[in-house]
Amino acid sequence: MIRKAIFPGCYIQGKGVLSNFGGIEELEKKRIFILATPTAVKKIIPEHLSSWKRICDVTYEAFGGACTWDEIERVRGIVEKDAYDVIIGMGGGKAIDTARVVARQLSVNYIAAPTIAATDAPTASACVVYNNEGSVVDYFTTSNPDYVLVDTRVIAEAPVRFLVSGMGDALSTWFEAEACDRSHFKNVSGGYNLRAVMSLAHTCYQTLLTYGKAAKIACENNIVSPALEYIVEANTLLSGVGFESGGLSSAHGIHDCLCNLEGSHAYYHGEKVAFGTLAGLFLEARPQAMIDEVYGFCRSVGLPTTLAGIGLGGVTDPELHAAIQPVFDNKESYLHHVRFDLTPEGIIEALRMADGVGRMG
Ligand SMILES: [Zn+2]
């Protein structure tokens, strides 16, 4: 049995670390290209540009808004004109993915600098490429970032819904890693789970339970408290390494099903993954004490616990069936990483149970 885990080269997190690029000595006097979301161009770059220019030669470009092959080509064209030493993706997951693909295509060092903690994508090697209509056209892995640079002051000033959504994505980590480990499914990196990663995934879950609510309150008040810092680490590093090297299972599989329903489109990845995690509790016959614990956590931070909470209040069983079937038919789907034979009807029952318990309050 081959066990495998993959990690970013270096993870730096702290209040204000963006002001000097985390003190990364490798960047001194180098040529740096930043692909930044419009929000980062407006708020973060003007604040830091002069201090960055004392360290290195910085050029930046506004991200076009979607990680499409057209956008990757556009950014690559700009980067290729000059010989840059390092590419930084700054913003949310899509800007980070676009910069990651360009950096790897050109064999240039890559830094992920997330400005929100909404998903675990920044630490990962996986890239998701969309078409202009917003559907996924490619999903592949490259390599993990050379550095991940997370400024907790920037995260604390971002809308709280991003942080809570990140907690929803992180919530699935332990359950999915445990399901893969128990059932001997390979993780996303292509090997079986190391004990190191199982430990890290469990720490992710415990951190959410212990510090989630306090971190939400800190973010609502733009305070970089220790609880906020622990949750940013859980959402970004523990969840990121946890999903790639611990594996995905029913929570992300159910997320993929829910994405096939129009009503859920206004809801974030982590919000739908959180509801997928709740449904997974029933699919896997988890004990009542654990069910109470997970629902208690979701309620304490404001993650959805009902179908209505993800825009699917009136969804019918035939609609759910139609959304589940294509994911179910894909034998490669993470949906199948559970310990027993699954049916679309069983998934619908688990979703209805999750909703029923959620509606009880
Ligand atoms: Zn996820």
Coordinates of C-alpha atoms and ligand atoms in Angstrom, one line a residue:
M1 CA 0.0 0.0 0.0
I2 CA 1.5 3.3 -1.1
R3 CA 0.7 6.2 1.3
K4 CA 1.0 9.7 -0.1
A5 CA 0.6 13.3 1.0
I6 CA 1.4 16.6 -0.7
F7 CA 1.9 20.0 0.9
P8 CA 2.7 23.6 -0.1
G9 CA 6.4 24.4 0.2
C10 CA 5.9 27.0 2.9
Y11 CA 2.9 28.4 4.7
I12 CA 3.1 31.9 6.3
Q13 CA 0.1 33.4 8.1
G14 CA -0.2 36.5 10.3
K15 CA -1.5 40.0 10.8
G16 CA 0.1 42.3 8.2
V17 CA 2.3 39.7 6.6
L18 CA 1.5 41.1 3.1
S19 CA 3.3 44.4 3.9
N20 CA 6.7 42.8 3.3
F21 CA 5.6 39.6 1.5
G22 CA 6.0 37.6 4.7
G23 CA 9.8 38.3 4.8
I24 CA 10.5 35.8 2.1
E25 CA 14.1 36.4 1.3
E26 CA 13.9 34.7 -2.1
L27 CA 11.8 37.7 -3.3
E28 CA 14.5 40.3 -2.7
K29 CA 15.4 42.2 -5.9
K30 CA 13.4 39.8 -8.0
R31 CA 10.8 40.5 -10.7
I32 CA 7.3 39.8 -9.3
F33 CA 4.0 39.6 -11.3
I34 CA 0.8 39.8 -9.3
L35 CA -2.5 38.7 -10.7
A36 CA -5.0 40.4 -8.4
T37 CA -8.8 40.5 -8.1
P38 CA -10.4 44.0 -8.7
T39 CA -11.0 44.3 -4.9
A40 CA -7.3 43.6 -4.3
V41 CA -6.3 46.1 -7.0
K42 CA -8.5 48.7 -5.3
K43 CA -7.8 48.0 -1.6
I44 CA -4.6 46.0 -1.1
I45 CA -2.2 47.1 -3.8
P46 CA -2.4 50.8 -3.2
E47 CA -1.7 50.3 0.5
H48 CA 1.4 48.1 0.0
L49 CA 2.9 49.0 -3.4
S50 CA 5.5 51.5 -2.1
S51 CA 6.8 49.1 0.6
W52 CA 6.9 46.2 -1.9
K53 CA 8.9 48.3 -4.3
R54 CA 11.6 48.7 -1.7
I55 CA 12.0 44.9 -1.7
C56 CA 11.5 43.9 -5.4
D57 CA 10.3 45.0 -8.8
V58 CA 6.5 44.6 -8.8
T59 CA 4.0 44.6 -11.7
Y60 CA 0.4 43.8 -11.3
E61 CA -2.6 43.0 -13.5
A62 CA -6.3 42.9 -12.7
F63 CA -7.9 39.4 -12.9
G64 CA -10.6 39.1 -15.5
G65 CA -13.0 37.4 -13.1
A66 CA -13.2 33.8 -14.3
C67 CA -10.6 31.1 -14.6
T68 CA -11.1 30.2 -18.2
W69 CA -8.6 29.1 -20.8
D70 CA -9.0 32.5 -22.5
E71 CA -8.1 34.3 -19.3
I72 CA -5.1 31.9 -18.7
E73 CA -3.9 32.7 -22.3
R74 CA -4.3 36.4 -21.8
V75 CA -2.4 36.4 -18.5
R76 CA 0.2 34.1 -19.9
G77 CA 0.7 36.5 -22.8
I78 CA 1.4 39.4 -20.4
V79 CA 3.7 37.4 -18.2
E80 CA 5.7 36.0 -21.2
K81 CA 6.6 39.4 -22.5
D82 CA 8.9 39.9 -19.5
A83 CA 11.0 37.5 -17.6
Y84 CA 9.3 37.3 -14.2
D85 CA 10.8 35.3 -11.4
V86 CA 7.7 34.8 -9.3
I87 CA 3.9 35.0 -10.0
I88 CA 1.5 35.8 -7.1
G89 CA -2.2 35.0 -7.3
M90 CA -4.0 37.4 -5.0
G91 CA -7.7 37.2 -4.1
G92 CA -10.1 34.4 -4.2
G93 CA -9.9 30.8 -5.6
K94 CA -10.4 31.7 -9.2
A95 CA -7.6 34.3 -9.4
I96 CA -5.3 32.0 -7.5
D97 CA -6.1 29.1 -9.8
T98 CA -5.4 31.2 -12.9
A99 CA -2.1 32.4 -11.6
R100 CA -1.2 28.9 -10.6
V101 CA -1.8 27.5 -14.1
V102 CA 0.2 30.3 -15.7
A103 CA 3.1 29.9 -13.3
R104 CA 3.3 26.2 -13.8
Q105 CA 3.0 26.4 -17.6
L106 CA 6.0 28.8 -17.5
S107 CA 7.9 27.0 -14.8
V108 CA 8.0 30.1 -12.6
N109 CA 7.8 30.1 -8.8
Y110 CA 4.3 30.6 -7.5
I111 CA 2.8 32.2 -4.4
A112 CA -0.9 32.0 -3.4
A113 CA -2.0 35.1 -1.4
P114 CA -5.7 34.6 -0.5
T115 CA -7.6 37.6 0.6
I116 CA -10.6 35.6 1.9
A117 CA -10.7 32.3 3.8
A118 CA -13.8 31.0 1.9
T119 CA -12.2 27.7 0.6
D120 CA -9.2 25.6 1.0
A121 CA -8.1 26.1 -2.6
P122 CA -5.0 28.3 -1.9
T123 CA -2.9 25.5 -0.5
A124 CA -3.9 23.0 -3.1
S125 CA -2.4 21.7 -6.3
A126 CA -5.8 21.3 -8.0
C127 CA -7.1 23.8 -10.6
V128 CA -10.6 24.2 -11.8
V129 CA -11.1 25.8 -15.3
Y130 CA -14.5 27.1 -16.4
N131 CA -16.0 28.0 -19.8
N132 CA -17.5 31.5 -20.4
E133 CA -21.0 30.2 -19.3
G134 CA -19.6 29.2 -15.8
S135 CA -19.5 25.4 -16.2
V136 CA -16.4 23.4 -15.2
V137 CA -14.5 22.3 -18.3
D138 CA -11.3 21.0 -16.8
Y139 CA -10.1 19.8 -13.4
F140 CA -6.5 18.8 -13.0
T141 CA -3.6 19.0 -10.5
T142 CA -0.3 20.9 -11.0
S143 CA 1.8 21.2 -7.9
N144 CA 1.2 23.0 -4.6
P145 CA 2.3 26.6 -4.2
D146 CA 5.9 27.3 -3.3
Y147 CA 4.5 29.7 -0.7
V148 CA 1.1 30.4 0.8
L149 CA 0.9 33.9 2.3
V150 CA -2.2 34.6 4.4
D151 CA -2.6 38.1 5.9
T152 CA -5.1 37.7 8.7
R153 CA -5.8 41.4 8.9
V154 CA -7.1 41.3 5.3
I155 CA -9.2 38.2 6.1
A156 CA -10.7 39.9 9.2
E157 CA -11.8 42.9 7.0
A158 CA -13.5 40.7 4.4
P159 CA -17.2 39.9 4.6
V160 CA -17.9 37.4 7.3
R161 CA -19.9 35.1 5.0
F162 CA -16.6 34.1 3.3
L163 CA -15.1 33.0 6.6
V164 CA -18.2 31.0 7.5
S165 CA -18.3 29.4 4.1
G166 CA -14.7 28.4 4.6
M167 CA -15.7 26.7 7.8
G168 CA -18.3 24.8 5.9
D169 CA -15.6 23.5 3.5
A170 CA -13.4 22.7 6.4
L171 CA -16.2 20.9 8.3
S172 CA -16.2 18.1 5.7
T173 CA -12.5 17.5 5.9
W174 CA -12.4 15.0 8.9
F175 CA -15.5 13.2 7.9
E176 CA -14.3 12.7 4.3
A177 CA -10.7 11.7 5.2
E178 CA -12.1 9.3 7.8
A179 CA -14.5 7.8 5.2
C180 CA -11.7 7.3 2.7
D181 CA -9.3 5.9 5.3
R182 CA -11.8 3.4 6.7
S183 CA -12.9 2.3 3.2
H184 CA -9.4 2.2 1.7
F185 CA -10.1 4.8 -1.0
K186 CA -7.2 6.7 -2.4
N187 CA -7.0 10.4 -1.5
V188 CA -6.9 13.2 -4.1
S189 CA -3.1 13.0 -4.3
G190 CA -3.4 9.4 -5.5
G191 CA -2.1 7.5 -2.4
Y192 CA -3.6 6.1 0.8
N193 CA -3.7 8.2 3.9
L194 CA -0.8 8.9 6.2
R195 CA -1.4 9.0 10.0
A196 CA 0.0 12.6 9.9
V197 CA -2.8 13.7 7.6
M198 CA -5.5 11.9 9.7
S199 CA -4.2 13.8 12.7
L200 CA -4.3 17.1 10.9
A201 CA -7.8 16.5 9.6
H202 CA -9.0 15.7 13.1
T203 CA -7.4 18.9 14.4
C204 CA -9.3 20.8 11.7
Y205 CA -12.6 19.5 13.0
Q206 CA -11.7 20.2 16.7
T207 CA -10.5 23.7 15.8
L208 CA -13.9 24.5 14.2
L209 CA -15.8 23.2 17.2
T210 CA -13.6 25.1 19.7
Y211 CA -13.0 28.4 17.9
G212 CA -15.6 28.7 15.1
K213 CA -18.1 30.9 16.9
A214 CA -15.5 33.3 18.4
A215 CA -13.8 33.6 15.0
K216 CA -17.1 34.6 13.4
I217 CA -17.6 37.3 16.0
A218 CA -14.0 38.5 15.6
C219 CA -14.5 38.8 11.8
E220 CA -17.8 40.6 12.2
N221 CA -15.9 43.2 14.3
N222 CA -12.8 43.2 12.0
I223 CA -10.6 41.9 14.9
V224 CA -7.6 39.6 14.3
S225 CA -8.1 37.5 17.5
P226 CA -6.4 34.2 18.2
A227 CA -9.6 32.4 17.5
L228 CA -9.8 34.0 14.1
E229 CA -6.2 33.0 13.3
Y230 CA -6.9 29.4 14.3
I231 CA -9.9 29.3 12.0
V232 CA -8.1 30.9 9.1
E233 CA -5.5 28.1 9.5
A234 CA -8.2 25.5 9.7
N235 CA -10.0 26.8 6.6
T236 CA -6.9 27.2 4.5
L237 CA -4.1 24.9 5.6
L238 CA -5.7 22.1 7.6
S239 CA -8.6 21.8 5.2
G240 CA -6.4 22.1 2.1
V241 CA -3.9 19.5 3.0
G242 CA -6.8 17.5 4.6
F243 CA -8.8 17.2 1.4
E244 CA -5.9 16.6 -1.0
S245 CA -4.1 14.1 1.2
G246 CA -7.0 12.8 3.2
G247 CA -9.5 12.4 0.4
L248 CA -13.0 13.5 -0.5
S249 CA -16.2 11.6 -0.1
S250 CA -20.0 12.1 0.2
A251 CA -19.9 15.8 1.4
H252 CA -18.3 17.0 -1.8
G253 CA -20.1 14.4 -3.9
I254 CA -23.5 15.7 -2.6
H255 CA -22.2 19.2 -3.2
D256 CA -21.7 18.3 -6.8
C257 CA -25.3 17.0 -7.0
L258 CA -26.7 20.2 -5.4
C259 CA -24.8 22.3 -7.9
N260 CA -27.0 20.7 -10.6
L261 CA -30.0 22.5 -9.1
E262 CA -30.5 26.1 -10.2
G263 CA -31.8 27.3 -6.8
S264 CA -28.4 26.6 -5.1
H265 CA -26.3 28.7 -7.5
A266 CA -26.4 31.8 -5.3
Y267 CA -24.8 29.8 -2.4
Y268 CA -21.1 29.4 -1.8
H269 CA -19.1 26.1 -2.2
G270 CA -18.6 25.8 1.6
E271 CA -22.3 26.4 2.3
K272 CA -23.3 23.5 0.1
V273 CA -20.4 21.3 1.3
A274 CA -21.6 21.9 4.9
F275 CA -25.1 20.6 4.0
G276 CA -23.5 17.7 2.2
T277 CA -21.6 16.9 5.4
L278 CA -24.9 16.9 7.3
A279 CA -26.5 14.5 4.8
G280 CA -23.4 12.4 5.0
L281 CA -24.0 11.9 8.7
F282 CA -27.2 10.1 7.9
L283 CA -25.7 8.2 4.9
E284 CA -23.0 6.8 7.2
A285 CA -25.3 6.2 10.2
R286 CA -23.2 8.4 12.5
P287 CA -24.2 8.3 16.2
Q288 CA -26.7 10.8 17.6
A289 CA -24.1 12.6 19.8
M290 CA -22.0 13.3 16.7
I291 CA -25.1 14.5 14.8
D292 CA -26.0 16.9 17.7
E293 CA -22.4 18.1 17.8
V294 CA -22.2 18.9 14.1
Y295 CA -25.7 20.6 13.9
G296 CA -24.8 22.6 17.1
F297 CA -21.6 23.8 15.4
C298 CA -23.4 24.8 12.1
R299 CA -26.1 26.7 14.1
S300 CA -23.5 28.5 16.2
V301 CA -21.7 30.0 13.1
G302 CA -24.7 30.3 10.8
L303 CA -24.0 27.5 8.3
P304 CA -27.1 26.2 6.6
T305 CA -28.9 23.2 8.2
T306 CA -31.9 23.0 5.9
L307 CA -32.5 22.7 2.1
A308 CA -34.1 26.1 2.3
G309 CA -30.8 27.4 3.7
I310 CA -29.2 26.6 0.3
G311 CA -32.0 27.9 -1.9
L312 CA -33.7 24.5 -2.3
G313 CA -36.7 24.9 0.0
G314 CA -39.3 23.6 -2.5
V315 CA -37.2 21.0 -4.2
T316 CA -39.1 17.8 -5.2
D317 CA -37.8 14.2 -5.0
P318 CA -37.8 13.9 -8.9
E319 CA -35.7 17.1 -9.1
L320 CA -33.3 15.8 -6.5
H321 CA -33.1 12.5 -8.4
A322 CA -32.3 14.3 -11.7
A323 CA -29.6 16.3 -9.9
I324 CA -28.0 13.2 -8.3
Q325 CA -28.2 10.7 -11.2
P326 CA -25.4 12.2 -13.4
V327 CA -23.0 12.4 -10.4
F328 CA -24.0 9.0 -9.2
D329 CA -23.4 7.5 -12.7
N330 CA -19.8 8.8 -12.7
K331 CA -18.0 6.0 -11.0
E332 CA -15.0 8.4 -10.4
S333 CA -17.2 10.6 -8.3
Y334 CA -16.2 11.1 -4.7
L335 CA -19.8 10.3 -3.9
H336 CA -18.8 6.6 -4.0
H337 CA -16.2 7.0 -1.4
V338 CA -18.4 5.6 1.4
R339 CA -18.3 2.2 3.0
F340 CA -21.5 0.7 1.6
D341 CA -23.4 0.5 -1.7
L342 CA -25.1 3.7 -2.4
T343 CA -28.3 4.5 -4.3
P344 CA -29.8 7.8 -5.5
E345 CA -32.8 7.0 -3.3
G346 CA -30.6 6.6 -0.3
I347 CA -29.0 10.0 -1.0
I348 CA -32.4 11.6 -1.3
E349 CA -33.4 10.1 2.1
A350 CA -30.2 11.4 3.7
L351 CA -30.9 14.9 2.3
R352 CA -34.4 14.7 3.6
M353 CA -33.2 13.5 7.0
A354 CA -30.6 16.3 7.2
D355 CA -33.3 18.9 6.3
G356 CA -35.8 17.4 8.8
V357 CA -33.3 17.6 11.7
G358 CA -32.4 21.1 10.5
R359 CA -36.0 22.3 10.5
M360 CA -36.5 21.0 14.0
G361 CA -34.1 23.9 15.0
Ligands
ZN1 ZN -14.2 21.9 -0.9

